[in-house]
Amino acid sequence: MALYPRGTHPGGRFPALPGAGCGKDGRMRVEELETPVPVVDLDVMERNLKRMQDYCDAHGIALRPHIKTHKLPRLAQRQVELGAKGITCQKLGEAEVMADAGLDDIFISYPLIGEAKAHRLAALAKRVRMRVAVDNPLALATAAQAARESGAEIGVVVEFDSGNKRTGVETVGEALALAKEIAATPGLRFDGLMTYPTSAQTRVFLEEARPAFAAAGLEIPMLSGGGSPGAWAVHEIAPIDEMRVGTYIYNDRAMVGAGAATLDDCAMVVWATVISRPAEGRAILDCGSKTLSSDMVAPEVGPGYGLMPDYPDAVITRVNEEHGTVDVSRCAKKPELGERVRIIPNHTCVVTNLHDEVVFARDGEVVGSWPIPARGMTR
Amino acid sequence: MALYPRGTHPGGRFPALPGAGCGKDGRMRVEELETPVPVVDLDVMERNLKRMQDYCDAHGIALRPHIKTHKLPRLAQRQVELGAKGITCQKLGEAEVMADAGLDDIFISYPLIGEAKAHRLAALAKRVRMRVAVDNPLALATAAQAARESGAEIGVVVEFDSGNKRTGVETVGEALALAKEIAATPGLRFDGLMTYPTSAQTRVFLEEARPAFAAAGLEIPMLSGGGSPGAWAVHEIAPIDEMRVGTYIYNDRAMVGAGAATLDDCAMVVWATVISRPAEGRAILDCGSKTLSSDMVAPEVGPGYGLMPDYPDAVITRVNEEHGTVDVSRCAKKPELGERVRIIPNHTCVVTNLHDEVVFARDGEVVGSWPIPARGMTR
């Protein structure tokens, strides 16, 4: 059954355009929306969701989608309906929003440190199943305090580094020391290992870890890997049991550049308006870094702050806060003043996080818009 | 009189930390706040506000501050209390928030195009004095439609380019053609010229424009310039009548790099926590691009995604969405796991726009927090 049957309007605060497209049937085309505005195509999104679930099912991998990309409880629920085993959040604030909406089995794949975080984790653990990641003793102590305060068991995984050089312990010895302490701490349950992103080093680490853990009398119940760009080949890369992916729901220019999606798989586009054409080779859009972010893609993927699929020779050379400067000098047909144009964002997750609401559409027709309740939940 | 007397709490949604700093007098130190969190020092902010007003007063320039930096009506009101002649907004949504809060005399320094924008501008013009900028005929037509619909007079200025290559007409001839049409359009009032940022070319353009406009029987009532980085020397650069500046209220690393502020003038800092120390030379902070943005500063100003004033040899080499990766290898004293650290943002305006609320402090003591009502108002 479709997520949003045609004609339903799931609510939202987007102002209707007086006199434009709002006929007696209340229909509106996406081209009629006020700009700038992020719009998600529901059919493309559904296809993306199902394809990843099918991939995980085919390879016996549990899918635990990361909600950082959409920050919308209803979409997290949809991911669970399709077969996801729980969800992943980066911050407590995101997890609180998801738990409030009825989501259960939440993994915070992030080291939480401090009294305040322990209190909030405890409050969550009292009402939903919680799992957290640690790569250091203070994060472990925070989880232990939360377990004590809540009286609930909290799953803990140890994060190791597969070459990303961000969080994660660098040696099997460190991982084992943390795992032993987790196993010895009342209220904590050692759930296994995690890494981000999954890489060839993931397998190397695991193969070294297994005998070391076994010698210490510890099983590794599970290996959790992550990252949308490399998701489709993960079964060849490392024997992960669980996959944490976020971007695949919408996709973006970086995903296309990584070969993990096509332009047709990009469910989110930003609609913008050409508000100035001050020179033959220059168009100015009403979207800047406050709409698209300043995130770039890898140089080999392409230049600029987003891709204009209808003007493949255009380059968004600069974003100021509310302006996008486009070099249209190499376009045979150039965008005109006042024209509505589409932009595929470089990085969809940060676009979501800039906007209070997102519009959903199907076949170019607006279905409705939703506020994004976990937007800005950085704590 | 002080804006916020010590001990007052102007409200806000920041969760108090149970048991931390909230003694019987309700006081809390900024170091006790949950992280990541943007914190503004009220005394530094007040000093910044007064210094710019004093500069403008000394040079006979009307100050029309840009609210894009703070997006807070109460701070816009404070700017007006100190002597500002109206305010500047970039988007209609910002202007609507400001008008709702009682601000009057609002300049939208941005080309507005289309039916929906005309309706909203008309609604604003019915209740507050409005002025808009145009650099093309469609923006002019939008303003004309708004004037017709509202029955109110709308001020219109013509934007010209002083070398920034963004919006703005490039020739005096284009500016004059638009000015003539404004003057001939019922409901519109030609208010003069504007540019961004003010530069040496501003004077050149003006000197060419004056005789051309005079020959056409048009006066240029006013020249509006802008840009915080060059504000302090503007009286030597071009004879502007009005100054539009935003960043000066908080300042940031880019302003320091431009020589327009010192580190002590940076009113906004982001407090973050070291959540991982996976290697001797690497610290991971709980703030990434969803907290700091991905905005860089000019290479000559320095590397990285923000400045850590307490660790001048540290470099924030990478931001992912919720992680800041810091190279601490050259720090004699290195930040420890769990430590709270301060970051001066590269670009304060985009930091404001990422957060639902900002905390205000004085002498390191939390005064309160405010939601940021114009956050995300990109339309």
PDB file of C-alpha atoms in Angstrom, chain B residues 4-157:
ATOM      1  CA  TYR B   4      19.272  42.512  30.537  1.00  0.00           C
ATOM      2  CA  PRO B   5      19.949  43.358  34.188  1.00  0.00           C
ATOM      3  CA  ARG B   6      21.867  40.635  35.958  1.00  0.00           C
ATOM      4  CA  GLY B   7      19.557  37.975  37.298  1.00  0.00           C
ATOM      5  CA  THR B   8      16.762  38.489  34.808  1.00  0.00           C
ATOM      6  CA  HIS B   9      15.792  35.513  32.701  1.00  0.00           C
ATOM      7  CA  PRO B  10      14.183  36.481  29.429  1.00  0.00           C
ATOM      8  CA  GLY B  11      12.729  33.034  28.964  1.00  0.00           C
ATOM      9  CA  GLY B  12      13.586  30.351  26.488  1.00  0.00           C
ATOM     10  CA  ARG B  13      13.518  26.632  26.119  1.00  0.00           C
ATOM     11  CA  PHE B  14      16.986  25.604  27.188  1.00  0.00           C
ATOM     12  CA  PRO B  15      16.690  22.649  29.526  1.00  0.00           C
ATOM     13  CA  ALA B  16      18.205  23.251  32.924  1.00  0.00           C
ATOM     14  CA  LEU B  17      20.834  20.766  33.981  1.00  0.00           C
ATOM     15  CA  PRO B  18      19.480  18.854  36.941  1.00  0.00           C
ATOM     16  CA  GLY B  19      21.669  19.424  39.946  1.00  0.00           C
ATOM     17  CA  ALA B  20      24.250  21.496  38.117  1.00  0.00           C
ATOM     18  CA  GLY B  21      24.612  25.144  38.966  1.00  0.00           C
ATOM     19  CA  CYS B  22      20.925  25.618  39.610  1.00  0.00           C
ATOM     20  CA  GLY B  23      21.276  26.487  43.268  1.00  0.00           C
ATOM     21  CA  LYS B  24      18.713  28.423  45.229  1.00  0.00           C
ATOM     22  CA  ASP B  25      19.597  31.568  43.319  1.00  0.00           C
ATOM     23  CA  GLY B  26      18.993  29.775  40.009  1.00  0.00           C
ATOM     24  CA  ARG B  27      22.426  30.660  38.678  1.00  0.00           C
ATOM     25  CA  MET B  28      24.322  28.638  36.123  1.00  0.00           C
ATOM     26  CA  ARG B  29      27.768  29.017  34.578  1.00  0.00           C
ATOM     27  CA  VAL B  30      28.124  28.726  30.813  1.00  0.00           C
ATOM     28  CA  GLU B  31      30.511  25.811  31.340  1.00  0.00           C
ATOM     29  CA  GLU B  32      27.589  23.880  32.799  1.00  0.00           C
ATOM     30  CA  LEU B  33      25.377  24.138  29.717  1.00  0.00           C
ATOM     31  CA  GLU B  34      24.738  21.051  27.678  1.00  0.00           C
ATOM     32  CA  THR B  35      26.737  21.112  24.487  1.00  0.00           C
ATOM     33  CA  PRO B  36      26.953  21.969  21.685  1.00  0.00           C
ATOM     34  CA  VAL B  37      25.451  25.392  22.276  1.00  0.00           C
ATOM     35  CA  PRO B  38      25.941  28.906  20.896  1.00  0.00           C
ATOM     36  CA  VAL B  39      26.389  31.436  23.698  1.00  0.00           C
ATOM     37  CA  VAL B  40      26.385  35.219  23.289  1.00  0.00           C
ATOM     38  CA  ASP B  41      28.110  37.489  25.797  1.00  0.00           C
ATOM     39  CA  LEU B  42      25.745  40.400  26.396  1.00  0.00           C
ATOM     40  CA  ASP B  43      28.399  42.907  27.432  1.00  0.00           C
ATOM     41  CA  VAL B  44      30.502  42.260  24.348  1.00  0.00           C
ATOM     42  CA  MET B  45      27.404  42.433  22.178  1.00  0.00           C
ATOM     43  CA  GLU B  46      26.312  45.743  23.709  1.00  0.00           C
ATOM     44  CA  ARG B  47      29.784  47.178  23.180  1.00  0.00           C
ATOM     45  CA  ASN B  48      29.720  46.069  19.539  1.00  0.00           C
ATOM     46  CA  LEU B  49      26.299  47.639  19.025  1.00  0.00           C
ATOM     47  CA  LYS B  50      27.290  50.952  20.567  1.00  0.00           C
ATOM     48  CA  ARG B  51      30.606  51.176  18.765  1.00  0.00           C
ATOM     49  CA  MET B  52      28.968  50.845  15.355  1.00  0.00           C
ATOM     50  CA  GLN B  53      26.227  53.317  16.244  1.00  0.00           C
ATOM     51  CA  ASP B  54      28.867  55.771  17.476  1.00  0.00           C
ATOM     52  CA  TYR B  55      30.839  55.358  14.268  1.00  0.00           C
ATOM     53  CA  CYS B  56      27.776  56.027  12.135  1.00  0.00           C
ATOM     54  CA  ASP B  57      26.773  59.003  14.274  1.00  0.00           C
ATOM     55  CA  ALA B  58      30.274  60.465  14.035  1.00  0.00           C
ATOM     56  CA  HIS B  59      30.187  60.300  10.253  1.00  0.00           C
ATOM     57  CA  GLY B  60      26.585  61.301   9.693  1.00  0.00           C
ATOM     58  CA  ILE B  61      25.631  57.896   8.328  1.00  0.00           C
ATOM     59  CA  ALA B  62      22.242  56.359   9.066  1.00  0.00           C
ATOM     60  CA  LEU B  63      22.662  52.854  10.495  1.00  0.00           C
ATOM     61  CA  ARG B  64      20.179  50.288   9.203  1.00  0.00           C
ATOM     62  CA  PRO B  65      21.369  47.004  10.752  1.00  0.00           C
ATOM     63  CA  HIS B  66      20.825  43.721   8.965  1.00  0.00           C
ATOM     64  CA  ILE B  67      18.969  41.252  11.157  1.00  0.00           C
ATOM     65  CA  LYS B  68      20.269  38.187   9.266  1.00  0.00           C
ATOM     66  CA  THR B  69      22.980  37.748  11.901  1.00  0.00           C
ATOM     67  CA  HIS B  70      20.773  37.459  14.984  1.00  0.00           C
ATOM     68  CA  LYS B  71      17.248  36.898  13.584  1.00  0.00           C
ATOM     69  CA  LEU B  72      15.877  38.043  16.945  1.00  0.00           C
ATOM     70  CA  PRO B  73      13.263  40.827  17.164  1.00  0.00           C
ATOM     71  CA  ARG B  74      14.408  41.858  20.640  1.00  0.00           C
ATOM     72  CA  LEU B  75      17.908  42.528  19.351  1.00  0.00           C
ATOM     73  CA  ALA B  76      16.550  44.435  16.369  1.00  0.00           C
ATOM     74  CA  GLN B  77      14.593  46.560  18.835  1.00  0.00           C
ATOM     75  CA  ARG B  78      17.776  47.116  20.811  1.00  0.00           C
ATOM     76  CA  GLN B  79      19.534  48.299  17.660  1.00  0.00           C
ATOM     77  CA  VAL B  80      16.712  50.779  17.060  1.00  0.00           C
ATOM     78  CA  GLU B  81      16.796  51.933  20.696  1.00  0.00           C
ATOM     79  CA  LEU B  82      20.478  52.733  20.237  1.00  0.00           C
ATOM     80  CA  GLY B  83      19.801  54.883  17.191  1.00  0.00           C
ATOM     81  CA  ALA B  84      19.338  52.667  14.144  1.00  0.00           C
ATOM     82  CA  LYS B  85      17.086  54.125  11.439  1.00  0.00           C
ATOM     83  CA  GLY B  86      15.025  51.075  10.591  1.00  0.00           C
ATOM     84  CA  ILE B  87      16.307  47.585   9.866  1.00  0.00           C
ATOM     85  CA  THR B  88      17.387  45.463   6.918  1.00  0.00           C
ATOM     86  CA  CYS B  89      16.135  41.972   6.071  1.00  0.00           C
ATOM     87  CA  GLN B  90      17.055  39.658   3.232  1.00  0.00           C
ATOM     88  CA  LYS B  91      13.830  37.667   2.992  1.00  0.00           C
ATOM     89  CA  LEU B  92      10.123  38.393   3.388  1.00  0.00           C
ATOM     90  CA  GLY B  93       9.877  35.747   6.094  1.00  0.00           C
ATOM     91  CA  GLU B  94      12.401  37.622   8.196  1.00  0.00           C
ATOM     92  CA  ALA B  95      10.532  40.889   7.646  1.00  0.00           C
ATOM     93  CA  GLU B  96       7.234  39.270   8.661  1.00  0.00           C
ATOM     94  CA  VAL B  97       8.753  38.059  11.930  1.00  0.00           C
ATOM     95  CA  MET B  98      10.153  41.512  12.631  1.00  0.00           C
ATOM     96  CA  ALA B  99       6.899  43.289  11.764  1.00  0.00           C
ATOM     97  CA  ASP B 100       4.962  40.867  13.975  1.00  0.00           C
ATOM     98  CA  ALA B 101       7.210  41.950  16.847  1.00  0.00           C
ATOM     99  CA  GLY B 102       6.517  45.636  16.240  1.00  0.00           C
ATOM    100  CA  LEU B 103       9.534  46.628  14.164  1.00  0.00           C
ATOM    101  CA  ASP B 104       8.813  49.303  11.564  1.00  0.00           C
ATOM    102  CA  ASP B 105      10.685  50.783   8.586  1.00  0.00           C
ATOM    103  CA  ILE B 106      11.975  47.558   7.076  1.00  0.00           C
ATOM    104  CA  PHE B 107      14.227  47.363   4.049  1.00  0.00           C
ATOM    105  CA  ILE B 108      14.328  44.089   2.112  1.00  0.00           C
ATOM    106  CA  SER B 109      17.668  44.425   0.318  1.00  0.00           C
ATOM    107  CA  TYR B 110      16.826  41.645  -2.084  1.00  0.00           C
ATOM    108  CA  PRO B 111      14.988  41.265  -5.398  1.00  0.00           C
ATOM    109  CA  LEU B 112      11.507  39.845  -4.769  1.00  0.00           C
ATOM    110  CA  ILE B 113       9.923  38.196  -7.779  1.00  0.00           C
ATOM    111  CA  GLY B 114       6.509  36.693  -8.342  1.00  0.00           C
ATOM    112  CA  GLU B 115       2.848  36.741  -7.375  1.00  0.00           C
ATOM    113  CA  ALA B 116       3.245  35.192  -3.951  1.00  0.00           C
ATOM    114  CA  LYS B 117       6.015  37.590  -2.974  1.00  0.00           C
ATOM    115  CA  ALA B 118       3.903  40.538  -4.153  1.00  0.00           C
ATOM    116  CA  HIS B 119       0.982  39.429  -1.975  1.00  0.00           C
ATOM    117  CA  ARG B 120       3.189  39.086   1.079  1.00  0.00           C
ATOM    118  CA  LEU B 121       4.945  42.393   0.452  1.00  0.00           C
ATOM    119  CA  ALA B 122       1.539  44.051   0.113  1.00  0.00           C
ATOM    120  CA  ALA B 123       0.408  42.593   3.428  1.00  0.00           C
ATOM    121  CA  LEU B 124       3.546  43.953   5.071  1.00  0.00           C
ATOM    122  CA  ALA B 125       3.215  47.377   3.443  1.00  0.00           C
ATOM    123  CA  LYS B 126      -0.271  47.722   4.895  1.00  0.00           C
ATOM    124  CA  ARG B 127       1.098  47.641   8.424  1.00  0.00           C
ATOM    125  CA  VAL B 128       4.708  48.897   8.371  1.00  0.00           C
ATOM    126  CA  ARG B 129       6.850  51.165   6.199  1.00  0.00           C
ATOM    127  CA  MET B 130       8.512  48.989   3.575  1.00  0.00           C
ATOM    128  CA  ARG B 131      11.378  49.504   1.183  1.00  0.00           C
ATOM    129  CA  VAL B 132      12.737  46.974  -1.301  1.00  0.00           C
ATOM    130  CA  ALA B 133      15.694  46.705  -3.660  1.00  0.00           C
ATOM    131  CA  VAL B 134      15.441  45.926  -7.370  1.00  0.00           C
ATOM    132  CA  ASP B 135      17.957  45.299 -10.101  1.00  0.00           C
ATOM    133  CA  ASN B 136      15.576  44.090 -12.781  1.00  0.00           C
ATOM    134  CA  PRO B 137      12.123  44.764 -14.258  1.00  0.00           C
ATOM    135  CA  LEU B 138      10.412  41.720 -12.709  1.00  0.00           C
ATOM    136  CA  ALA B 139      11.411  42.746  -9.193  1.00  0.00           C
ATOM    137  CA  LEU B 140      10.133  46.230  -9.990  1.00  0.00           C
ATOM    138  CA  ALA B 141       6.849  44.779 -11.246  1.00  0.00           C
ATOM    139  CA  THR B 142       6.524  42.762  -8.038  1.00  0.00           C
ATOM    140  CA  ALA B 143       6.952  45.908  -5.948  1.00  0.00           C
ATOM    141  CA  ALA B 144       4.462  47.750  -8.162  1.00  0.00           C
ATOM    142  CA  GLN B 145       1.890  44.995  -7.727  1.00  0.00           C
ATOM    143  CA  ALA B 146       2.402  45.083  -3.950  1.00  0.00           C
ATOM    144  CA  ALA B 147       1.877  48.850  -3.908  1.00  0.00           C
ATOM    145  CA  ARG B 148      -1.327  48.505  -5.941  1.00  0.00           C
ATOM    146  CA  GLU B 149      -2.657  45.729  -3.729  1.00  0.00           C
ATOM    147  CA  SER B 150      -1.808  47.438  -0.471  1.00  0.00           C
ATOM    148  CA  GLY B 151      -2.651  50.998  -1.364  1.00  0.00           C
ATOM    149  CA  ALA B 152       0.506  51.905   0.556  1.00  0.00           C
ATOM    150  CA  GLU B 153       3.565  53.654  -0.828  1.00  0.00           C
ATOM    151  CA  ILE B 154       6.612  51.391  -1.087  1.00  0.00           C
ATOM    152  CA  GLY B 155      10.138  52.746  -1.269  1.00  0.00           C
ATOM    153  CA  VAL B 156      12.328  51.238  -3.969  1.00  0.00           C
ATOM    154  CA  VAL B 157      16.086  51.514  -4.360  1.00  0.00           C
TER     155      VAL B 157
END
